[in-house]
XYZ file of C-alpha atoms in Angstrom:
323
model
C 126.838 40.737 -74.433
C 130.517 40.034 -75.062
C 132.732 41.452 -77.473
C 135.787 40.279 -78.561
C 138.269 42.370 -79.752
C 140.281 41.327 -83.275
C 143.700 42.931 -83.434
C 145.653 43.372 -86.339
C 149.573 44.023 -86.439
C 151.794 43.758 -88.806
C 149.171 41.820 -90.954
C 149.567 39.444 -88.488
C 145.247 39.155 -86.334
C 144.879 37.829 -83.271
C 141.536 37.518 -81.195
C 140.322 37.509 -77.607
C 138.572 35.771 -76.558
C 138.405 33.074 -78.801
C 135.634 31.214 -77.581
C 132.356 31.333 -78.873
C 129.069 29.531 -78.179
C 127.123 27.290 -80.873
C 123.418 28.656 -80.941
C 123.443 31.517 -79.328
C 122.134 34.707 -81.630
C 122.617 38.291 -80.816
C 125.313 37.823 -78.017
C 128.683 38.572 -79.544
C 129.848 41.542 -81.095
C 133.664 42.272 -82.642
C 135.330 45.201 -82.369
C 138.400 45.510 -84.656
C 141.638 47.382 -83.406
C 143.881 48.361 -86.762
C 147.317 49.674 -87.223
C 147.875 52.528 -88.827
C 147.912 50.565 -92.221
C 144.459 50.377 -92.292
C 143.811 54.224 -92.208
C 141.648 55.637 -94.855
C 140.843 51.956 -96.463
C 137.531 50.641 -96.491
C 137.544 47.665 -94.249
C 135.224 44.950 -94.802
C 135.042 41.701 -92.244
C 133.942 38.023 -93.415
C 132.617 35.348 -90.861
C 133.844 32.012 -92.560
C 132.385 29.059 -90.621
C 132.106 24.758 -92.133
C 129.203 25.687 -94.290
C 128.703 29.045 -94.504
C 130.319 32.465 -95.032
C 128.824 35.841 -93.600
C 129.864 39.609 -93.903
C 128.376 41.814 -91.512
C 127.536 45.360 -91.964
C 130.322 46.989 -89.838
C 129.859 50.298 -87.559
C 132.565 52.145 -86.582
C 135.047 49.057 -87.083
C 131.978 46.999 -84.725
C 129.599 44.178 -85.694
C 127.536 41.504 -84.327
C 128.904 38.166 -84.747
C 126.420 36.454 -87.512
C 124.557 33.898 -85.747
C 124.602 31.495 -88.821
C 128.576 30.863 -87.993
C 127.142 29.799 -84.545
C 124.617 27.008 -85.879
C 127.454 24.088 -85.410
C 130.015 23.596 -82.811
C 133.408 24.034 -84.385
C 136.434 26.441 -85.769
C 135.323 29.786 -87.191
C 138.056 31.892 -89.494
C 137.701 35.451 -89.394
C 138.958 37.264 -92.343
C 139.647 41.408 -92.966
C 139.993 43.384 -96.480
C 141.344 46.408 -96.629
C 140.395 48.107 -100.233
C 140.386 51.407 -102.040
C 138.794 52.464 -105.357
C 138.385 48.749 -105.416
C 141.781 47.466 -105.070
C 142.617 44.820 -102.323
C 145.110 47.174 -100.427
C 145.469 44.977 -97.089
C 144.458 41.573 -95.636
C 144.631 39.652 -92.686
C 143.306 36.407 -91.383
C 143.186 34.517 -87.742
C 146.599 32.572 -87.306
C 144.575 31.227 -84.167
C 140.808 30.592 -85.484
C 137.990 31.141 -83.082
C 136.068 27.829 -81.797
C 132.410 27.541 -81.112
C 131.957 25.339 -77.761
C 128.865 23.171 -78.489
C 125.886 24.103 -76.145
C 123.985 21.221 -74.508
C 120.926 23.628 -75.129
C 120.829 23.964 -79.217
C 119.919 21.674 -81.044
C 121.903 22.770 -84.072
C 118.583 25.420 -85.190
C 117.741 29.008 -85.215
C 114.886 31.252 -86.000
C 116.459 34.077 -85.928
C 116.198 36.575 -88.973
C 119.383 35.979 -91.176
C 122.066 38.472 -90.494
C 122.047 41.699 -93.055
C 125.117 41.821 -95.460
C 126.520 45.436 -95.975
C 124.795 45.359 -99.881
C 121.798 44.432 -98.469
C 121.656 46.656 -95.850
C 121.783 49.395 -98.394
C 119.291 47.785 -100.427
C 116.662 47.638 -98.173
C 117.385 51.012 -97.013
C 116.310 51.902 -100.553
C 112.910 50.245 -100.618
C 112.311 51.607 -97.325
C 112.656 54.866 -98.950
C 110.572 53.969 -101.821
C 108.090 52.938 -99.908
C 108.327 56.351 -97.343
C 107.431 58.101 -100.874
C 104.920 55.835 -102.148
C 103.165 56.698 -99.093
C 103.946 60.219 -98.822
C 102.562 60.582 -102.534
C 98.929 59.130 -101.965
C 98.685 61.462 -98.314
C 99.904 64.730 -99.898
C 99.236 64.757 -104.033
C 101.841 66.367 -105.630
C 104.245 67.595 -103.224
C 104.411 63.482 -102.222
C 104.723 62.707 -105.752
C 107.541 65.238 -106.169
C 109.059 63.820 -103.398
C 108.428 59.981 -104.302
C 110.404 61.062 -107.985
C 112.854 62.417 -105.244
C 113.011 59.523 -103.408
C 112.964 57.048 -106.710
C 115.786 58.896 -107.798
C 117.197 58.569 -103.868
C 116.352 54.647 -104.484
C 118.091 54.627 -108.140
C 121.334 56.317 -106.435
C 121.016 54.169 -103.765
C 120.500 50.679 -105.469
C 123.283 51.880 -108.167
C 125.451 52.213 -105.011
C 124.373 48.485 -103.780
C 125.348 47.142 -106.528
C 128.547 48.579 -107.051
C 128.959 47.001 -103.491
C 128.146 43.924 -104.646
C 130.486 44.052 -107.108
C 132.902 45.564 -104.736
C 132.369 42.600 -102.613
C 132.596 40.685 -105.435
C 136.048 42.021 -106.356
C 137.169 41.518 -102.526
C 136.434 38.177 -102.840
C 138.251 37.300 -105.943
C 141.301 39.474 -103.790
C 140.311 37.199 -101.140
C 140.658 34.200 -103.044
C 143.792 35.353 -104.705
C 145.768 36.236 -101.632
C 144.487 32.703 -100.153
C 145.940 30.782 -102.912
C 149.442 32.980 -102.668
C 149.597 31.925 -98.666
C 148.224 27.698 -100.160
C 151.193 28.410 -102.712
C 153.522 29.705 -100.226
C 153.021 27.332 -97.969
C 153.343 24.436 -100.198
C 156.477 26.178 -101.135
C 157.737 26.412 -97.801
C 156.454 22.231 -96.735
C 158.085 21.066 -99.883
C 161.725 22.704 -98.912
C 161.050 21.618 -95.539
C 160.850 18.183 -96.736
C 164.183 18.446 -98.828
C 165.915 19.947 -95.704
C 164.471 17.027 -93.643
C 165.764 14.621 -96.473
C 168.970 16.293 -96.217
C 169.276 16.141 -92.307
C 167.967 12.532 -92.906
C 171.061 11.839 -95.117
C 173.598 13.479 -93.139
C 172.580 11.255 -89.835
C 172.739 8.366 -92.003
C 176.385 9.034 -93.560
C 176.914 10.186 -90.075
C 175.713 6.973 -88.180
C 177.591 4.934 -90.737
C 180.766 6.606 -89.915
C 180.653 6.238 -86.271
C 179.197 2.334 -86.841
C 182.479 1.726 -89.098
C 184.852 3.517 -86.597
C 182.930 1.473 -83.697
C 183.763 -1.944 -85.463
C 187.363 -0.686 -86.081
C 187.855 0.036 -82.485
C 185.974 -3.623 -82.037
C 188.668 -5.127 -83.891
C 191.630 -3.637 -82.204
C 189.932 -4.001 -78.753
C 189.714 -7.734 -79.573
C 193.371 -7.834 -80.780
C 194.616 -5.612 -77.671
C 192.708 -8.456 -75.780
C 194.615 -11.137 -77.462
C 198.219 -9.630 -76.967
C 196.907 -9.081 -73.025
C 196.042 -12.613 -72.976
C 199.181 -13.836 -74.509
C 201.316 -11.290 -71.995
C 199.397 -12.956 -69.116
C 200.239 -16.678 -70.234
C 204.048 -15.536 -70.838
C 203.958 -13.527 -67.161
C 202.632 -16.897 -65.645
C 204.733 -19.271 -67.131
C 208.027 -16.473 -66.424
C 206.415 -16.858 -63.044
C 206.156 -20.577 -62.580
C 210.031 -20.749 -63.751
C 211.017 -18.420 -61.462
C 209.788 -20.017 -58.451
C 210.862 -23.419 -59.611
C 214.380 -21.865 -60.207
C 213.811 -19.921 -56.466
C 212.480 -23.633 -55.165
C 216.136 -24.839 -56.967
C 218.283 -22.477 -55.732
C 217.176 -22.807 -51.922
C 217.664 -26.770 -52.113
C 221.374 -26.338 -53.262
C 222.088 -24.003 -50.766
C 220.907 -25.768 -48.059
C 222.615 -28.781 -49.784
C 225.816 -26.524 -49.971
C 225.152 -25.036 -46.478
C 224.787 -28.754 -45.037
C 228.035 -29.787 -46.952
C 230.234 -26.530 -45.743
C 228.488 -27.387 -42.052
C 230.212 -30.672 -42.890
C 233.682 -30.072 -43.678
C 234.050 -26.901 -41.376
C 233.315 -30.261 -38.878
C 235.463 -32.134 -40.622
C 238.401 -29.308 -40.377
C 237.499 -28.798 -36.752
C 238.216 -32.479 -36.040
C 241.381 -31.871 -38.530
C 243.200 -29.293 -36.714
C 242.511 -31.088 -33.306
C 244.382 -33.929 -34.485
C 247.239 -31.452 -36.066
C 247.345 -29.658 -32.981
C 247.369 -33.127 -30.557
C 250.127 -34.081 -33.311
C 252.125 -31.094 -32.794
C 251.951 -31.365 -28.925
C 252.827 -35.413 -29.161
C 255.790 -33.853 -31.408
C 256.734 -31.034 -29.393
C 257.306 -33.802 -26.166
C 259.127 -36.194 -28.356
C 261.555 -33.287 -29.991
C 261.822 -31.796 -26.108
C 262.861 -35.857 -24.640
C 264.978 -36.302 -27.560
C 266.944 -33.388 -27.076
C 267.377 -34.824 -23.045
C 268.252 -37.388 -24.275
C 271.275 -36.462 -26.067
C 272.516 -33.713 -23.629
C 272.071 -36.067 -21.036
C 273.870 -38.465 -23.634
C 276.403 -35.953 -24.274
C 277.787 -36.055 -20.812
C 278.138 -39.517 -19.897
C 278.670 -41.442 -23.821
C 281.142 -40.779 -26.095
C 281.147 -38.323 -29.215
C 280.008 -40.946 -31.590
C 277.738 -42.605 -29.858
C 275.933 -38.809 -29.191
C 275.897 -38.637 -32.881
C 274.369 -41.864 -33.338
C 271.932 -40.709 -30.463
C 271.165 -37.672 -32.149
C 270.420 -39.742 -35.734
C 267.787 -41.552 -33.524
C 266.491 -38.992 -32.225
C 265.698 -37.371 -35.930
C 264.900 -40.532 -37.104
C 261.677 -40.747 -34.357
C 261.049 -37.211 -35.030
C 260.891 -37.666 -38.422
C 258.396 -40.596 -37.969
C 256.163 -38.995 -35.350
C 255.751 -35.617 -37.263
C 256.136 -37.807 -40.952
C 258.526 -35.052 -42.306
């Protein structure tokens, strides 16, 4: 036997374990663990499975697990009502549903008695009753029949009390089916300003992307021209380049021209002043014989003839030094 346990917070029911298997009957019990929102409510549970829906007769917040939700593998929703003096109060349902694992050993059949709804559990407790007094009446005369009237009376009450249950259950489910539309309603609410907020989001990425693609392209565009300018720069740097080294190429060819021509006159001077200074020495003997000469003229010729001497002796100094 397993149980699972269904708790409910909150509103909000969870179970564990989930997992049921299909075909089995008479295996699974659930035990339901309320808040204190629940308290003096009268709780009712409803199996809800593909093609059928079962409420159990519950004991002590405990029931069996109907075995027709187990007939076919799949997802079984588990719904609790909470009511008083017929008034849906509380409900909860599974956010998680329970799943029945298909078993390789059913073949999708049962022959087990149908589970017993709560109405019909009273129900049949009434007949039984009936019957008890029927019997009672033909085995002890009048005392029996006193107590079948009893127990017809008992049965009245008790089928009066059924069927108010049915209706109860009746009313539950209309609650039921109310507070499911509200959460259909809700939700639709909810997807449908999802969706605008998505379109929204949607909107703002686009005006977004568009943006950035326009600020891209303008940054394209000046990247390009950038590129140009650094293009024309490099041409400009080259041919500033090229000049320069033609100018450099230039400017060492006339100085070596220059350096060659200075290398040439400084000869040129060189050979100069050796011929000044071999011209000044030549002069410097001719002034120094001339001046002999006349001394040596002075003391042996007369007066004029010194003088004439001496007019020579310019006269050759003149020539030799060309002053």
């Amino acid at each position: 036997m397993i149980n699972h346990v269904l708790t409910v917070r909150g509103r909000k029911a969870s179970v564990t374990p989930r997992t049921l298997v299909q075909g089995t009957v008479g295996q699974d019990t659930l035990t339901l663990d309320l808040d204190s929102e629940w308290n003096g409510l009268n709780v009712t549970v409803t199996f809800v499975a593909a093609t059928t829906e079962v409420t159990p007769v519950l004991n002590a917040n405990v029931c069996e697990i109907p075995h027709e939700v187990l007939v076919d593998s799949g997802e079984v929703d588990v719904f609790v009502l909470g009511t008083r003096d017929g008034k849906a109060m509380r409900h909860a349902s599974l956010a998680h549903k329970m799943v029945v694992k298909k078993s390789n050993m059913s073949d999708g059949s049962t022959t087990a008695d149908p589970s017993i709804s709560a109405y019909r559990q009273a129900y049949d407790d009434a007949v039984k009753a009936t019957e008890a007094a029927n019997s009672a009446a033909g085995a002890a005369g009048s005392a029996a029949v006193e107590m079948a009237t009893l127990n017809k009376r008992y049965a009245a009450q008790i089928e009066q009390q059924a069927t108010a249950f049915s209706t109860d259950q009746i009313q539950r489910a209309n609650d039921f089916s109310t507070a499911q539309t509200q959460r259909a309603n809700d939700f639709s609410t909810a997807q449908t300003q999802r969706a605008s907020d998505f379109d929204s989001a949607m909107q703002g990425y686009e005006n977004a992307f568009n943006e950035a693609e326009g600020e891209r392209t303008a940054a394209e565009t000046k990247r390009d021209e950038a590129e140009k300018k650094r293009g024309k720069a490099e041409e400009k740097r080259a041919q500033d380049s090229k000049t320069r080294l033609e100018e450099l190429a230039q400017a060492k060819t006339n100085a070596e021209t220059a350096t060659g021509e200075a290398n040439t006159a400084r000869d040129e001077a060189k050979k100069a002043a050796k011929t000044a200074t071999d011209a000044a020495t030549s002069v410097d003997k001719s002034t120094a014989a001339c001046n002999a000469a006349t001394e040596a003229a002075k003391a042996v010729l007369p007066l004029g003839l010194c003088i004439a001497n001496g007019r020579i002796c310019q006269r050759i100094k003149k020539e030799v030094t060309n002053d």
